[in-house]
Coordinates of C-alpha atoms and ligand atoms in Angstrom, one line a residue:
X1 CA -23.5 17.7 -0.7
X2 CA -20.3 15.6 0.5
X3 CA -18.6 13.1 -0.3
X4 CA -17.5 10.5 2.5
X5 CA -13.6 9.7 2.2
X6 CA -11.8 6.6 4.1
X7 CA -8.8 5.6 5.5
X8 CA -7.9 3.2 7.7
X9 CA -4.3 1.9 6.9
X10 CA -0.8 3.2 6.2
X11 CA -0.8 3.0 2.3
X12 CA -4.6 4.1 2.0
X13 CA -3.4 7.5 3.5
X14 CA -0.7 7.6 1.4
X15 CA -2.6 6.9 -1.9
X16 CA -5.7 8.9 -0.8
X17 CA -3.8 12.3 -0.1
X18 CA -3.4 13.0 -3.7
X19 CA -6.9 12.9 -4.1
X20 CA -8.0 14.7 -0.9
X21 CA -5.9 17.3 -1.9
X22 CA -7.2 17.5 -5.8
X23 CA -10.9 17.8 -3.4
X24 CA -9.9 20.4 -1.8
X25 CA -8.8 22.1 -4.8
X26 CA -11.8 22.1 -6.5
X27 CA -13.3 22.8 -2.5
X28 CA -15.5 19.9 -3.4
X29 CA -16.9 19.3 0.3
X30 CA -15.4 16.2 2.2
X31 CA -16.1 14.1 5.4
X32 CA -12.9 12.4 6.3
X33 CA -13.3 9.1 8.1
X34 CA -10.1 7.0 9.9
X35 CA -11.4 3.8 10.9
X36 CA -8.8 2.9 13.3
X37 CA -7.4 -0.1 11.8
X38 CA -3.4 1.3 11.9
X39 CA -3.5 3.3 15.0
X40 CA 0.2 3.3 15.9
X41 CA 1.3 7.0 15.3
X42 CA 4.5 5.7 12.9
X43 CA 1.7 3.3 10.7
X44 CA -0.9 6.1 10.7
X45 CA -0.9 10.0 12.3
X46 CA 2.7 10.5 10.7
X47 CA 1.6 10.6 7.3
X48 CA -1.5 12.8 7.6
X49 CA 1.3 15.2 9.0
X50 CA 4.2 14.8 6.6
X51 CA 1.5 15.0 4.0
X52 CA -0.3 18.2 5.6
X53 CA -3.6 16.1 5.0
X54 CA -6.6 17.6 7.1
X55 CA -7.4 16.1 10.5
X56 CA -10.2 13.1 10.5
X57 CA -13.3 14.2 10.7
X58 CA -14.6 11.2 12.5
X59 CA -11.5 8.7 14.3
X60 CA -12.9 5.2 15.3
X61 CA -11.3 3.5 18.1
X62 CA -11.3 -0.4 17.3
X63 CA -11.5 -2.9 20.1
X64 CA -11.2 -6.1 17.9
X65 CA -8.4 -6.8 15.8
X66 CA -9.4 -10.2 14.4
X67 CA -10.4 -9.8 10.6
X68 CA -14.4 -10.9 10.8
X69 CA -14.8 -9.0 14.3
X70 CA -12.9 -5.9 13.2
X71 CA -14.9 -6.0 9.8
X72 CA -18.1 -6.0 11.4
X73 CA -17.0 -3.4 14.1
X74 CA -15.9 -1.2 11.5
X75 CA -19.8 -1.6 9.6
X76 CA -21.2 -0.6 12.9
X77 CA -19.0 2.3 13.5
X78 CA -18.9 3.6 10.1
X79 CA -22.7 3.7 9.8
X80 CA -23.5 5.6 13.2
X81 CA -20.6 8.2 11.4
X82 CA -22.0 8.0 8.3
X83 CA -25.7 7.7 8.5
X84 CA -26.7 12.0 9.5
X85 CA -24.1 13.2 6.7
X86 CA -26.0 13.4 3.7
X87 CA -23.6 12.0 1.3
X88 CA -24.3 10.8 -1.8
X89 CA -21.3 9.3 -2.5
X90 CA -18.2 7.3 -0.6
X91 CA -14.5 7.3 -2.6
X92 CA -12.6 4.3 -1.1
X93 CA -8.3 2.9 -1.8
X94 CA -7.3 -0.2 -1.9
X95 CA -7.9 -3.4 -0.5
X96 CA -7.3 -3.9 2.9
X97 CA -10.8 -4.9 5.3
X98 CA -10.9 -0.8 6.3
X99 CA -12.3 -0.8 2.4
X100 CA -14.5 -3.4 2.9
X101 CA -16.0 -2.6 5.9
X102 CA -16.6 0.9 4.0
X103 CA -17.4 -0.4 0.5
X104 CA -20.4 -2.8 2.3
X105 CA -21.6 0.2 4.3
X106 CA -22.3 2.5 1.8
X107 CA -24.0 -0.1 -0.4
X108 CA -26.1 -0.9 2.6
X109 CA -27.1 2.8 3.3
X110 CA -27.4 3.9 -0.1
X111 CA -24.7 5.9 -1.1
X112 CA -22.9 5.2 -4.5
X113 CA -19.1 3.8 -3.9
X114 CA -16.2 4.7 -5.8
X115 CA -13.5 2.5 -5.7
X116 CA -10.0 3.7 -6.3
X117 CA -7.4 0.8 -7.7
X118 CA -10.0 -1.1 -8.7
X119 CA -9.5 -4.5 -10.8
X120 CA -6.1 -5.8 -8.8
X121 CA -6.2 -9.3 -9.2
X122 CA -3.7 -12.0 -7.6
X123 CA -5.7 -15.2 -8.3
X124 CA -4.1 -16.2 -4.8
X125 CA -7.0 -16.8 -2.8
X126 CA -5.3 -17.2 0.4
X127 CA -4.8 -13.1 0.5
X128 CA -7.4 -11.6 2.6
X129 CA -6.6 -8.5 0.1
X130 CA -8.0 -10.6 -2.5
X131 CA -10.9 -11.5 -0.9
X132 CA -11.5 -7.8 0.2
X133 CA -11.2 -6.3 -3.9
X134 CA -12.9 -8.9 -5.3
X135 CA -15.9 -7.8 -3.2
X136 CA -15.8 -4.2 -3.5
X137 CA -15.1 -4.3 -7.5
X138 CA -18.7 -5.9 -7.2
X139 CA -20.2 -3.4 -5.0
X140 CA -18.6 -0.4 -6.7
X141 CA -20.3 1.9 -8.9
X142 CA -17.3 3.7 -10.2
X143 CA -14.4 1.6 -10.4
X144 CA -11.0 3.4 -11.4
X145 CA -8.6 1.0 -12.3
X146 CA -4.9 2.1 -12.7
X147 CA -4.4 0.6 -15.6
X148 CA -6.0 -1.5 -18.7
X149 CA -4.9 -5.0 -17.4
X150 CA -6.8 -4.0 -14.5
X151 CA -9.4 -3.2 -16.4
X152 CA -9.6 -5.9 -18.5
X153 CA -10.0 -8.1 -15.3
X154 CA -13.2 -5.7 -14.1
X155 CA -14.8 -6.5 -17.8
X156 CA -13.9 -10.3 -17.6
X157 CA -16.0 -10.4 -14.2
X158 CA -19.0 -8.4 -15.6
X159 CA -18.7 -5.9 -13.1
X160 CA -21.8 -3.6 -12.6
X161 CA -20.2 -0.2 -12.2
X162 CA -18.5 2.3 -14.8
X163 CA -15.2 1.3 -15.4
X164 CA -12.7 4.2 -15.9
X165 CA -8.5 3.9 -16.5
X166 CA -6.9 7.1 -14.4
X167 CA -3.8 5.2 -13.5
X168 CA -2.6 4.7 -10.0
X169 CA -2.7 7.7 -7.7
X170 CA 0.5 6.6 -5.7
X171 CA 2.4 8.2 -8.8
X172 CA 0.3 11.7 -8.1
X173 CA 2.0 11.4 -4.0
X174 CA 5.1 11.0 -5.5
X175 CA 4.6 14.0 -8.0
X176 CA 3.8 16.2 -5.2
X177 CA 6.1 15.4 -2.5
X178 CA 9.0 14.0 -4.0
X179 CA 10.9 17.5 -3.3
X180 CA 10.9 16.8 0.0
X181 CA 12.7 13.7 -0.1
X182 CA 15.6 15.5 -1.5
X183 CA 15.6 17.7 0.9
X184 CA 16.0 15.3 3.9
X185 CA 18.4 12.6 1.8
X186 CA 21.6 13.2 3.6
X187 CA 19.7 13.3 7.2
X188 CA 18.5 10.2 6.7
X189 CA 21.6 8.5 5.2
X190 CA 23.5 9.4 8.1
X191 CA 21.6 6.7 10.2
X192 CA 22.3 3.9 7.8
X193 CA 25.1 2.0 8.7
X194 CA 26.1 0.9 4.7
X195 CA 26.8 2.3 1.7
X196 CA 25.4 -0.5 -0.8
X197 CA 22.2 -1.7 0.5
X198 CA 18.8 -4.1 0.0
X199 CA 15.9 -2.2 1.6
X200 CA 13.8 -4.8 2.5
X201 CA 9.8 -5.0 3.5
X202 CA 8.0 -7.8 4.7
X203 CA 4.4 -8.3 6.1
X204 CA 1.5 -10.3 4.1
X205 CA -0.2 -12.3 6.6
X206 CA 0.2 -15.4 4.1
X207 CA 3.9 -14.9 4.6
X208 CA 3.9 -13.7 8.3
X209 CA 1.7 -15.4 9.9
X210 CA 3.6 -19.0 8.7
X211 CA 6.3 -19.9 10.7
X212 CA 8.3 -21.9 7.9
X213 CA 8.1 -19.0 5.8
X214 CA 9.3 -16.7 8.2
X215 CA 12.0 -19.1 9.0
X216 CA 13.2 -18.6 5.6
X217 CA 12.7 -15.2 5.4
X218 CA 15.3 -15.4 8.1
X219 CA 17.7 -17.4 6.5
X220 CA 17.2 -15.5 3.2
X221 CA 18.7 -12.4 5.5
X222 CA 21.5 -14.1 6.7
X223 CA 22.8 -15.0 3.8
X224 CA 21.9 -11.9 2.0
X225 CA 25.2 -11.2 -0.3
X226 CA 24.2 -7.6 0.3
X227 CA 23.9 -5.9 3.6
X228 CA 19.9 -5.3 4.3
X229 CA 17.9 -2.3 5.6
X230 CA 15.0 -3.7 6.5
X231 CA 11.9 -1.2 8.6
X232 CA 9.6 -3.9 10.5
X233 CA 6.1 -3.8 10.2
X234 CA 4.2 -4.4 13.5
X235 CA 2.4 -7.4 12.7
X236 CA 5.8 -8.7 11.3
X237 CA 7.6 -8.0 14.5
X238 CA 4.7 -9.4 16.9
X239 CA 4.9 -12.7 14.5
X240 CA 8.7 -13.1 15.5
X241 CA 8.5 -12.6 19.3
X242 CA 5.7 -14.7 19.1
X243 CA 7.5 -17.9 17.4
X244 CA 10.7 -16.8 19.1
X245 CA 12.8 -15.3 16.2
X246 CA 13.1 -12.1 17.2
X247 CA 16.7 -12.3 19.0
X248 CA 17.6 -14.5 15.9
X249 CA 17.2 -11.6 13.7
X250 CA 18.8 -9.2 15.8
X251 CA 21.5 -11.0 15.9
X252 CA 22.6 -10.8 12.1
X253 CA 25.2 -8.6 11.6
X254 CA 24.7 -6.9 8.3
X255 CA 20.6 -6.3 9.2
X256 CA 20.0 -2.7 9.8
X257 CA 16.5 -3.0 11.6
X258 CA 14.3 -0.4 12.0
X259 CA 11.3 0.9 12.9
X260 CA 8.3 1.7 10.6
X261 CA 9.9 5.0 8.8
X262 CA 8.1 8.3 8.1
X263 CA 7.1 7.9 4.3
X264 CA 9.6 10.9 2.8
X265 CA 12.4 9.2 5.1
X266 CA 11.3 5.5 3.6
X267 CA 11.7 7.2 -0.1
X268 CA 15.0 8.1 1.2
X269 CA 16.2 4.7 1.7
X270 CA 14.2 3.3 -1.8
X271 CA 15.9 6.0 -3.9
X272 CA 19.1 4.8 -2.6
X273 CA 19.0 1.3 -2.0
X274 CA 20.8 -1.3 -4.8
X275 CA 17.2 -3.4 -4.8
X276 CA 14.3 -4.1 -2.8
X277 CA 12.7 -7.3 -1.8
X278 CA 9.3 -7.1 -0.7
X279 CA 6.0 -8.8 -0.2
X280 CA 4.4 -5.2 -0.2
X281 CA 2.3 -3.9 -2.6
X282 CA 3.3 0.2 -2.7
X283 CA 6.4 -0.4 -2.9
X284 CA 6.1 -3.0 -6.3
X285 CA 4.2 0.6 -7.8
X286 CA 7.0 3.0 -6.2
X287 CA 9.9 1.2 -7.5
X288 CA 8.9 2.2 -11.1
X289 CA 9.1 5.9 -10.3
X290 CA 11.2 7.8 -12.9
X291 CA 13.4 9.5 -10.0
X292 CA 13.6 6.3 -8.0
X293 CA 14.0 3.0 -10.1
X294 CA 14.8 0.1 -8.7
X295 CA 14.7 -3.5 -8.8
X296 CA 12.2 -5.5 -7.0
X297 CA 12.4 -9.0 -6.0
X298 CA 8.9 -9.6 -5.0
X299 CA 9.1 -12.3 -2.0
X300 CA 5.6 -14.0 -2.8
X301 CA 3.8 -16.4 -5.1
X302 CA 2.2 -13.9 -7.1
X303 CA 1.2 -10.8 -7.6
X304 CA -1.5 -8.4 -8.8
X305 CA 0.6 -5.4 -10.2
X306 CA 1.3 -7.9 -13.3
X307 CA 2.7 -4.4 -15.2
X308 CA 6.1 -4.4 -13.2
X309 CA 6.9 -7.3 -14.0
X310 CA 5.9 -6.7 -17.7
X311 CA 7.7 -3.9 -17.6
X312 CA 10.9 -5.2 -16.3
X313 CA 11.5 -3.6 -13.2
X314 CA 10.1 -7.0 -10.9
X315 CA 10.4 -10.6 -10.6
X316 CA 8.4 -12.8 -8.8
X317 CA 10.8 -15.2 -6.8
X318 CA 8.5 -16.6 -3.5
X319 CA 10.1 -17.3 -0.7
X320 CA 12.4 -20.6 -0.9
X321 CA 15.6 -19.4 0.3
X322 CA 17.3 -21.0 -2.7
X323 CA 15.4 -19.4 -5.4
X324 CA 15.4 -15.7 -3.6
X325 CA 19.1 -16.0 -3.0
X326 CA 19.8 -17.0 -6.6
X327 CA 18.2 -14.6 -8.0
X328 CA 19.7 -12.0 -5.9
X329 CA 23.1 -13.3 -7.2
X330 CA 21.3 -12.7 -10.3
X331 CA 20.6 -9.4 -10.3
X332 CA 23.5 -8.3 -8.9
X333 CA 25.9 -9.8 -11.4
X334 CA 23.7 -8.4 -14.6
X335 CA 23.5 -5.2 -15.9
X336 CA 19.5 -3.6 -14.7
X337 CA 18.3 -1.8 -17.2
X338 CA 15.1 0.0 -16.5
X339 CA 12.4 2.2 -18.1
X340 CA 12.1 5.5 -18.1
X341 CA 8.6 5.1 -17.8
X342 CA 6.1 3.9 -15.0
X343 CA 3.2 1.4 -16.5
X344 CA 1.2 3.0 -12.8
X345 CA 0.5 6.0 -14.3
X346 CA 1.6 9.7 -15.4
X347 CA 0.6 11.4 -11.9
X348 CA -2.6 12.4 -13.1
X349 CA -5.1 9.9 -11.9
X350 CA -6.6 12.3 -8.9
X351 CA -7.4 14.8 -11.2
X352 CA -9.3 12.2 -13.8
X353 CA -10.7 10.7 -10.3
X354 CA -11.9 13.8 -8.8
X355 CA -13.2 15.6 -12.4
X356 CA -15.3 12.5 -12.5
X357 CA -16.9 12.3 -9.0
X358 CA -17.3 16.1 -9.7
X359 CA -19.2 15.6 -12.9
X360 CA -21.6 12.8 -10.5
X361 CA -22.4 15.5 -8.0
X362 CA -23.1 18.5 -10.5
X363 CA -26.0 15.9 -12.2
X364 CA -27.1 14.8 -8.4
X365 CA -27.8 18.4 -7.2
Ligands
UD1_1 C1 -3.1 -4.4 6.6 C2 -3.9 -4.9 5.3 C3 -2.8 -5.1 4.2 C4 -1.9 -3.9 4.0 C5 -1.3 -3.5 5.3 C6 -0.6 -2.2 5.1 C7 -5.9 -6.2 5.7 C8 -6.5 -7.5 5.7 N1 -4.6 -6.1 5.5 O1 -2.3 -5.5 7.0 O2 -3.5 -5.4 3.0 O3 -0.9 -4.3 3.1 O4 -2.4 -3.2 6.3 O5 0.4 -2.0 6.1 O6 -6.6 -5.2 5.9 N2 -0.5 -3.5 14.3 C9 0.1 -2.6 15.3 N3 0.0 -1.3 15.1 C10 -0.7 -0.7 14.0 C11 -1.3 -1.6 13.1 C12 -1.1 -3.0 13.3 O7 0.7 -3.1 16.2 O8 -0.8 0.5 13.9 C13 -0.3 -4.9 14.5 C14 -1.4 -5.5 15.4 O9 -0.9 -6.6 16.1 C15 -2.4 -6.0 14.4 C16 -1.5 -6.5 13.3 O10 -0.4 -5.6 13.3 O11 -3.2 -7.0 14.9 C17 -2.1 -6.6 11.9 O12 -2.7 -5.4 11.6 P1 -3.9 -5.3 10.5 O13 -4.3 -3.9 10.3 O14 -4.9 -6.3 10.9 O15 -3.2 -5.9 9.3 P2 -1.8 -5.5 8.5 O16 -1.0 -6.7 8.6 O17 -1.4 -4.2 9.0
UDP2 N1 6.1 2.9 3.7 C1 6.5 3.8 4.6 N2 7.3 3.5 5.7 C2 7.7 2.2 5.8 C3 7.3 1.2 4.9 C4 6.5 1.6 3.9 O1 6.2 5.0 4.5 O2 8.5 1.9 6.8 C5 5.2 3.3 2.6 C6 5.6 2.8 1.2 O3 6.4 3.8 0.6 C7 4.3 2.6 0.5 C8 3.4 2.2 1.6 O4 4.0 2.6 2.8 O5 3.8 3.9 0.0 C9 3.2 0.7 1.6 O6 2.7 0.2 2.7 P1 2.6 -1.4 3.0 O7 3.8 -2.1 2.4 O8 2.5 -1.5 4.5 O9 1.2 -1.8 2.4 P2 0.8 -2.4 0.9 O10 1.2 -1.4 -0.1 O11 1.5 -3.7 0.8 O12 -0.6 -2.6 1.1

């Protein structure tokens, strides 16, 4: 008996590998599906490889990009993959509509759904990621939360599945692989033109997709008292050809654009930067790694990872150029002090994950 895995997205592989890998281990059987929805080998095929993850199973080829269409595309395709596999079970990541799509498709063919980083909760319903995990937590029968905040929110909405606390398995990823980072460092810092940087990510659509926001986003950059590293997400770069920013941002000197990085090269540049500002949800978790700690000024409104800000290590600014660029002066006129600690996690959440779904499919058989 299998157990049906997804992915779909850049940080899904990246989370999911840890527990692929703890599958293996214990050669529990696995279908792994890609839906598709990052197909760009940089956002997608470069991780299974720098991660050694096993090639997809089954690779759907999208035609819509448009959220409702590629939803419902993705329910189509996933049940002609999923339907002949005799799967009792489906382990999902995350939020993004490659989980939904799943999450809806095994409750619709009868398989039970595990949700990995269950309970995330923003309040900010203009996220399509909030939309997305507020859905699956209710279609999920095992629902393993990173950590007891999420929890809590799980139990205040009376969720119907088992509710378990394994922590968040991006701290596992960085348990395995972080060796490898070292061994690359000085490769990677060759290509940056500074010495003292902000790496910067940038791509909710609620921020993106707004041209006054990116606007700012711009002007934030420009006036950046620190020189910026900033790799460009895809959607992010389409947004400012399309509202004809993109030669403005090339054109600021202390901006070191590049590329959507290979993920032991992006750990690179987060060990080593002085902060990060993001909108991005990984990196808010990443940041509070023990060999990495940094900083994180998180450009948006809100967020649902309300344990690193708790735990000192980010700040919710939004995105007014005045506020962000204060509170860069800010933190780089204080003395940081961090935790030693992550509140994500202890690197063990795969194994907890996995000795569960295992303990499901010994009672199933
Ligand atoms: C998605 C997730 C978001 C997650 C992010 C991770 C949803 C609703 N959003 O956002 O939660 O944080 O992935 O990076 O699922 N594109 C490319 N090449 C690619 C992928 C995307 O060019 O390989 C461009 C396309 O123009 C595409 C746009 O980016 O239409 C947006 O991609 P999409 O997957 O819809 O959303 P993301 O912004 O990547
Ligand atoms: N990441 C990467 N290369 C990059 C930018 C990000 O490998 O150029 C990794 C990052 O370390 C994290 C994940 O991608 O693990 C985060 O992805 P993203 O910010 O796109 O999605 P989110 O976490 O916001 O859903």
């Amino acid at each position: 008996m299998s157990v049906i895995v997804v992915i779909g997205t850049r940080p899904e592989i990246i989370k999911m590998a840890p527990v692929i890998k703890e599958l293996e281990r214990h050669s529990i059987d696995f279908v792994l599906i890609h839906t598709g929805q990052h197909y760009d080998y940089e956002m997608s095929y470069i991780f299974l490889q720098e991660l050694k993850l096993p090639e997809p199973d089954v690779n759907l080829i999208l035609d819509n990009r448009k959220s409702a269409a590629q939803i419902g595309e993705m329910m189509i395709k996933l049940e002609k993959a999923i339907e002949d596999k005799k799967s009792k079970l489906m382990l999902i990541q995350g939020d993004t509509n490659t989980m939904l799509a799943a999450g809806l498709t095994a409750l619709k063919l009868g398989i039970k759904l595990g949700h990995i980083e269950a309970g995330l909760r923003s309040y900010d319903w203009r996220m399509p990621e909030e939309h997305n995990r507020r859905m699956i937590d209710h279609v999920s029968d095992y629902l393993f939360a990173p950590t007891e905040i999420s929890k809590r929110n799980l139990l205040e909405e009376h969720v119907w599945g088992e509710v378990y606390v394994t922590g968040n398995t991006v701290i596992d990823t960085l348990e395995i692989y972080f060796d490898k980072v070292e061994e690359i460092e000085s490769q990677v810092l060759e290509k940056i033109q500074f010495e003292e940087y902000a790496l910067v990510t940038f791509h909710r659509s609620e921020n993106v997709d707004n041209l006054q926001v990116l606007r700012d986003f711009i002007r934030i950059l420009q006036k950046s008292p620190l020189p910026v590293v900033y790799p460009i997400h895809p959607r992010t770069r389409k947004r400012l050809q399309e509202f004809g920013l993109w030669n403005e941002i090339k054109r600021i000197s202390h901006l070191q654009l590049l590329p959507p990085q290979g993920y032991f090269e992006f750990l690179v540049l987060m060990k080593n930067c002085k902060l990060i500002l993001t909108d991005s949800g990984g990196l808010q978790e990443e940041a509070t790694y023990p060999k990495i700690r940094k900083p994180v000024l998180v450009l948006r409104m809100s967020t649902e990872r309300p344990e690193a800000v708790i735990h000192g290590f980010a700040r919710v600014v939004g995105v007014s150029p005045v506020v962000v660029l204060a509170e860069l002066e800010k933190l780089l006129h204080e003395e940081v002090r961090l935790p030693n600690k992550s509140p994500f996690g202890d690197g063990k959440a795969s194994k907890k994950i996995v000795s569960i779904v295992k303990s499901k499919l010994e009672v199933w058989k």
